[in-house]
Every structure is written in structure tokens, then in C-alpha cells.
Amino acid sequence: MDTAYLASATALLWVALYYLPVGSPLFRLALPLPLALLQLRHGWRCAVEGLVVTTLLLVALMGPIRGPLVLFPYGFLALWLGWCWRGTGGWRASWWLSWGVGSLIGAAGFLVRVAVLSLLVGENLWVVLTSAAAGLLERLAGWVGLAASIDLAQVQLAAVALVWVQNVIVVLALHAVAYWIFPRLRSPIPEPPRALRALVALDPL
């Protein structure tokens, strides 16, 4: 029952994120949590089954392209976080590990979504976006009196770095939300390290 309910909740959150014009930051924070909670309660096998059910449900609702995009990065991120949070001690339960690798999974998932969308529209969206950003930076440099040319490769590296930094913040926020809420669902996650305790130990509920 838990598998069906939590997989359905994940699918509904993905549909809401995709179609509703408001609330997307909250949906992004909530998306990996149901499957991570499923793994905390019932283990790796149930979490994988939940992810498969979620994907099949979204394929039926949204089609064979948009549905499986829930895997990148939210599905794989949920499996990773659930696996780390299920650890009771040692390196596996380290927030530094789950946070660091989770941020890389999130950044890679963003790039995969850009690649899939580029295939759908028949154009490299990453090059289009970074070229537009480079042109904008050159115009801004001209307005402030700097005649330096902007290297596209540097802009692309900066864009990748910004994507990663954004995911560092998002994954830390996921840890904080799970740390606040999951104990009330009788599925606590490991305690945060002392360096992060001041950031996440405040309970607003």
C-alpha cells in the first residue's frame, strides 16, 4: 500500500510541477521525499518498485517523453538520499556524502533534461542559452566601458557551476525538510554534522 500511495504522490507532484504556473520551488523540494520515505520504511527494493510505478503512471498520463523525465534527477536523487538516510552509522549516514553526491546527481539531471528537450526541438538549447548569455554579457560590458570579449567556453563553465551551486542549495534544503518532517512519520534520518546543525536544527513546525 505504501508503494502505491507514495508512488502516486510523486507522480502528482511531477504533474503539478510540470503544469501549474505557481509553487514550483515547493514541488521541487517535495518531489524526491515520498520515494525516499518509502525506502526508509521498506528498503531499496520497494523504493525501486515505487520509482517504476511512478514512471509507468507518468508515461500513461504525459506520454513516453515527458513521463520518464521524472527520473532526472528526482527519481535517482530520491533513491540516493533514501539509501544514505537508511544508514544508521558510518560513512553511509554522512550528510556530507549524501549532500555532495546528491548535488552532482541534481546537476547531471538538469543537463539530461536540457539534452532531451534539445532532441525534441531539434536544436542544441544549451548552446543557444549560453550564446545568448555571452551576448548579453558583452553588451553589459560595453555599457560600463569594458571592451573585453566574452569567451563562450567560459560562459558555459560558469553556467555549469551555477547549476551545481543551485543543486547544492536544493539538496541541503531537502535534508533540512526531511530532518524536520520524517521523525513525525516515524522514519527519522541520521543526525546532521555539527557544522550544519545550526542551519537545519531549527524546527518551524
Short mmCIF file of C-alpha atoms in Angstrom, two decimals:
data_model
loop_
_atom_site.label_atom_id
_atom_site.label_comp_id
_atom_site.label_asym_id
_atom_site.label_seq_id
_atom_site.Cartn_x
_atom_site.Cartn_y
_atom_site.Cartn_z
CA MET A 1 0.00 0.00 0.00
CA ASP A 2 2.80 2.40 0.88
CA THR A 3 4.41 1.79 -2.50
CA ALA A 4 1.21 2.64 -4.37
CA TYR A 5 0.38 5.71 -2.31
CA LEU A 6 3.86 7.24 -2.29
CA ALA A 7 4.44 6.49 -5.99
CA SER A 8 1.12 8.18 -6.79
CA ALA A 9 2.08 11.17 -4.63
CA THR A 10 5.36 11.50 -6.55
CA ALA A 11 3.52 11.35 -9.88
CA LEU A 12 1.02 14.01 -8.78
CA LEU A 13 3.83 16.29 -7.65
CA TRP A 14 5.55 15.90 -11.03
CA VAL A 15 2.33 16.70 -12.90
CA ALA A 16 1.81 19.76 -10.67
CA LEU A 17 5.40 20.90 -11.22
CA TYR A 18 5.03 20.49 -14.98
CA TYR A 19 1.65 22.17 -15.48
CA LEU A 20 0.93 24.56 -12.59
CA PRO A 21 2.39 28.06 -13.01
CA VAL A 22 2.90 28.63 -9.26
CA GLY A 23 4.52 26.70 -6.46
CA SER A 24 7.32 25.09 -8.46
CA PRO A 25 10.01 25.61 -5.75
CA LEU A 26 7.85 23.77 -3.21
CA PHE A 27 7.10 20.97 -5.68
CA ARG A 28 10.81 20.56 -6.43
CA LEU A 29 11.56 20.24 -2.72
CA ALA A 30 8.74 17.75 -2.19
CA LEU A 31 9.31 15.54 -5.25
CA PRO A 32 12.12 13.24 -4.00
CA LEU A 33 10.72 12.91 -0.47
CA PRO A 34 7.90 10.32 -0.95
CA LEU A 35 10.19 7.75 -2.58
CA ALA A 36 12.97 8.49 -0.09
CA LEU A 37 10.45 7.92 2.72
CA LEU A 38 9.40 4.66 1.06
CA GLN A 39 12.99 3.48 1.07
CA LEU A 40 13.43 4.46 4.72
CA ARG A 41 10.40 2.41 5.67
CA HIS A 42 10.68 -0.65 3.44
CA GLY A 43 14.12 -0.76 1.85
CA TRP A 44 15.74 -0.49 -1.55
CA ARG A 45 13.52 -2.95 -3.39
CA CYS A 46 10.27 -1.15 -2.53
CA ALA A 47 11.82 2.19 -3.48
CA VAL A 48 12.81 0.88 -6.91
CA GLU A 49 9.33 -0.59 -7.37
CA GLY A 50 7.84 2.77 -6.40
CA LEU A 51 10.03 4.56 -8.93
CA VAL A 52 8.98 2.11 -11.66
CA VAL A 53 5.30 2.57 -10.78
CA THR A 54 5.72 6.35 -10.80
CA THR A 55 7.40 6.28 -14.21
CA LEU A 56 4.77 3.99 -15.74
CA LEU A 57 1.96 6.14 -14.35
CA LEU A 58 3.52 9.29 -15.77
CA VAL A 59 4.09 7.63 -19.14
CA ALA A 60 0.36 6.87 -19.23
CA LEU A 61 -0.56 10.42 -18.16
CA MET A 62 2.04 12.51 -20.00
CA GLY A 63 3.49 10.37 -22.77
CA PRO A 64 6.73 8.46 -23.33
CA ILE A 65 8.96 11.56 -23.33
CA ARG A 66 7.72 13.78 -20.51
CA GLY A 67 6.88 10.97 -18.13
CA PRO A 68 10.34 9.37 -17.75
CA LEU A 69 11.94 12.80 -17.23
CA VAL A 70 10.91 12.46 -13.58
CA LEU A 71 13.96 10.17 -13.27
CA PHE A 72 16.32 13.11 -13.97
CA PRO A 73 17.17 14.00 -11.29
CA TYR A 74 14.26 13.48 -8.88
CA GLY A 75 13.88 9.71 -9.14
CA PHE A 76 17.58 8.90 -8.88
CA LEU A 77 18.05 11.59 -6.24
CA ALA A 78 15.26 10.03 -4.15
CA LEU A 79 16.93 6.60 -4.36
CA TRP A 80 20.31 8.02 -3.41
CA LEU A 81 19.01 10.04 -0.45
CA GLY A 82 16.86 7.17 0.80
CA TRP A 83 19.84 4.81 0.64
CA CYS A 84 22.05 7.23 2.58
CA TRP A 85 19.38 8.13 5.14
CA ARG A 86 18.65 4.48 5.82
CA GLY A 87 22.21 4.04 7.04
CA THR A 88 22.48 4.02 10.82
CA GLY A 89 26.12 4.93 11.12
CA GLY A 90 29.48 5.24 9.41
CA TRP A 91 30.25 6.89 6.09
CA ARG A 92 26.91 5.92 4.54
CA ALA A 93 24.95 8.03 7.03
CA SER A 94 27.18 11.07 6.49
CA TRP A 95 25.35 14.20 5.40
CA TRP A 96 28.48 15.33 3.59
CA LEU A 97 28.32 12.27 1.33
CA SER A 98 24.56 12.39 0.65
CA TRP A 99 24.69 16.17 0.15
CA GLY A 100 27.75 16.21 -2.13
CA VAL A 101 26.79 13.32 -4.39
CA GLY A 102 23.14 14.44 -4.36
CA SER A 103 24.13 17.86 -5.70
CA LEU A 104 26.05 16.18 -8.54
CA ILE A 105 23.02 13.98 -9.33
CA GLY A 106 20.82 17.09 -9.45
CA ALA A 107 23.18 18.96 -11.76
CA ALA A 108 23.55 15.94 -14.07
CA GLY A 109 19.76 15.55 -14.16
CA PHE A 110 19.36 19.16 -15.28
CA LEU A 111 21.81 18.62 -18.13
CA VAL A 112 20.00 15.42 -19.17
CA ARG A 113 16.68 17.31 -19.31
CA VAL A 114 18.28 20.01 -21.47
CA ALA A 115 19.64 17.32 -23.80
CA VAL A 116 16.24 15.62 -24.11
CA LEU A 117 14.48 18.92 -24.79
CA SER A 118 17.14 19.74 -27.40
CA LEU A 119 16.34 16.50 -29.19
CA LEU A 120 12.63 17.32 -29.11
CA VAL A 121 13.04 20.81 -30.61
CA GLY A 122 15.88 19.82 -32.97
CA GLU A 123 18.32 22.42 -31.67
CA ASN A 124 21.06 22.49 -29.04
CA LEU A 125 19.35 24.53 -26.32
CA TRP A 126 22.47 24.62 -24.16
CA VAL A 127 24.45 26.38 -26.90
CA VAL A 128 21.53 28.71 -27.64
CA LEU A 129 21.16 29.73 -23.99
CA THR A 130 24.87 30.18 -23.30
CA SER A 131 25.39 32.08 -26.56
CA ALA A 132 22.55 34.45 -25.63
CA ALA A 133 24.10 34.89 -22.16
CA ALA A 134 27.51 35.61 -23.69
CA GLY A 135 25.97 38.23 -25.99
CA LEU A 136 24.17 39.84 -23.06
CA LEU A 137 27.38 39.97 -21.03
CA GLU A 138 29.24 41.59 -23.94
CA ARG A 139 26.55 44.28 -24.22
CA LEU A 140 26.68 44.91 -20.48
CA ALA A 141 30.48 45.15 -20.64
CA GLY A 142 30.13 47.70 -23.45
CA TRP A 143 27.69 49.80 -21.43
CA VAL A 144 30.05 50.04 -18.47
CA GLY A 145 33.04 50.83 -20.70
CA LEU A 146 34.75 47.45 -20.73
CA ALA A 147 35.77 46.34 -24.21
CA ALA A 148 36.59 42.76 -23.25
CA SER A 149 35.23 39.94 -25.39
CA ILE A 150 33.33 37.15 -23.67
CA ASP A 151 34.57 33.61 -24.27
CA LEU A 152 31.67 31.19 -24.84
CA ALA A 153 33.55 28.34 -23.15
CA GLN A 154 33.95 30.43 -20.00
CA VAL A 155 30.25 31.26 -20.02
CA GLN A 156 29.38 27.57 -20.34
CA LEU A 157 31.67 26.67 -17.43
CA ALA A 158 30.10 29.42 -15.34
CA ALA A 159 26.62 28.13 -16.24
CA VAL A 160 27.54 24.60 -15.17
CA ALA A 161 28.94 25.98 -11.91
CA LEU A 162 25.73 27.92 -11.26
CA VAL A 163 23.62 24.82 -11.92
CA TRP A 164 25.73 22.89 -9.43
CA VAL A 165 25.53 25.65 -6.79
CA GLN A 166 21.75 25.74 -7.18
CA ASN A 167 21.59 22.00 -6.60
CA VAL A 168 23.86 22.28 -3.56
CA ILE A 169 21.26 24.60 -2.03
CA VAL A 170 18.30 22.44 -3.08
CA VAL A 171 19.77 19.19 -1.74
CA LEU A 172 20.67 20.82 1.58
CA ALA A 173 17.08 22.10 1.80
CA LEU A 174 15.86 18.54 1.13
CA HIS A 175 17.96 17.31 4.04
CA ALA A 176 16.52 20.01 6.30
CA VAL A 177 12.90 19.28 5.33
CA ALA A 178 13.40 15.54 5.83
CA TYR A 179 15.10 16.17 9.18
CA TRP A 180 12.09 18.22 10.34
CA ILE A 181 9.27 16.07 8.96
CA PHE A 182 10.37 12.43 8.79
CA PRO A 183 10.65 11.94 12.60
CA ARG A 184 6.93 12.77 12.82
CA LEU A 185 6.33 9.96 10.31
CA ARG A 186 8.42 7.58 12.47
CA SER A 187 11.21 7.46 9.89
CA PRO A 188 13.99 9.72 11.19
CA ILE A 189 17.11 10.39 9.16
CA PRO A 190 20.65 10.49 10.60
CA GLU A 191 21.63 13.49 12.69
CA PRO A 192 23.37 16.34 10.85
CA PRO A 193 27.06 17.02 11.43
CA ARG A 194 27.91 19.66 13.99
CA ALA A 195 28.91 22.17 11.30
CA LEU A 196 25.43 22.02 9.73
CA ARG A 197 23.34 21.64 12.87
CA ALA A 198 22.80 25.38 13.28
CA LEU A 199 21.40 25.57 9.73
CA VAL A 200 18.89 22.73 9.94
CA ALA A 201 18.09 22.11 13.61
CA LEU A 202 15.57 24.95 13.91
CA ASP A 203 12.09 23.40 13.81
CA PRO A 204 9.47 25.81 12.40
CA LEU A 205 6.52 23.42 12.91
#
